[in-house]
């Protein structure tokens, strides 16, 4: 057998199995029971230093739309 055939057979069988197990491990790691707080913190981290602007009075907002 030449090298290409050996590598092709290896990739078709064992490497596919290893990549499938790796994918399942990543999915299980992401959805483990204790990760909800960590994921929520990561999702909200972009808003951590944001300040909310003061609400505009209704009359000023209507005047801006007219101009």
XYZ file of C-alpha atoms in Angstrom:
67
model
C 0.000 0.000 0.000
C 1.212 3.462 -0.714
C 1.252 6.264 1.830
C -1.843 8.006 0.423
C -4.025 4.909 0.825
C -2.869 4.357 4.386
C -3.498 7.974 5.365
C -6.850 7.977 3.599
C -7.968 4.835 5.449
C -6.747 6.288 8.749
C -8.624 9.550 8.135
C -11.791 7.721 7.124
C -11.883 5.660 10.288
C -9.886 6.704 13.349
C -9.540 10.420 12.743
C -13.268 10.677 12.108
C -13.902 8.892 15.408
C -11.491 11.190 17.278
C -13.051 14.336 15.799
C -16.552 13.105 16.631
C -15.543 12.426 20.236
C -13.873 15.849 20.432
C -17.055 17.530 19.144
C -19.204 15.690 21.672
C -16.776 16.660 24.446
C -16.979 20.333 23.499
C -20.793 20.222 23.395
C -20.992 18.486 26.772
C -18.503 20.971 28.230
C -20.554 23.928 26.989
C -23.843 22.554 28.338
C -22.579 21.256 31.676
C -24.756 22.159 34.676
C -22.338 24.636 36.284
C -21.612 26.726 33.216
C -24.779 28.817 33.091
C -23.371 31.571 35.315
C -20.080 31.715 33.401
C -21.839 31.883 30.035
C -24.235 34.591 31.217
C -21.310 36.625 32.552
C -19.503 36.289 29.202
C -22.635 37.269 27.273
C -23.222 40.374 29.389
C -19.563 41.442 29.611
C -19.871 43.821 26.647
C -22.444 45.846 28.592
C -20.445 45.941 31.840
C -19.049 49.489 31.454
C -21.947 50.974 29.555
C -23.806 53.906 31.060
C -27.430 54.456 30.220
C -28.213 57.892 28.767
C -30.785 60.018 30.496
C -34.215 59.736 28.858
C -35.161 62.696 26.713
C -38.291 64.650 27.572
C -41.139 63.965 25.158
C -41.401 67.600 23.979
C -37.688 67.775 23.069
C -37.872 64.512 21.155
C -40.875 65.741 19.135
C -39.103 69.007 18.356
C -36.039 67.130 17.034
C -38.205 65.116 14.659
C -39.791 68.259 13.192
C -36.462 70.031 12.587
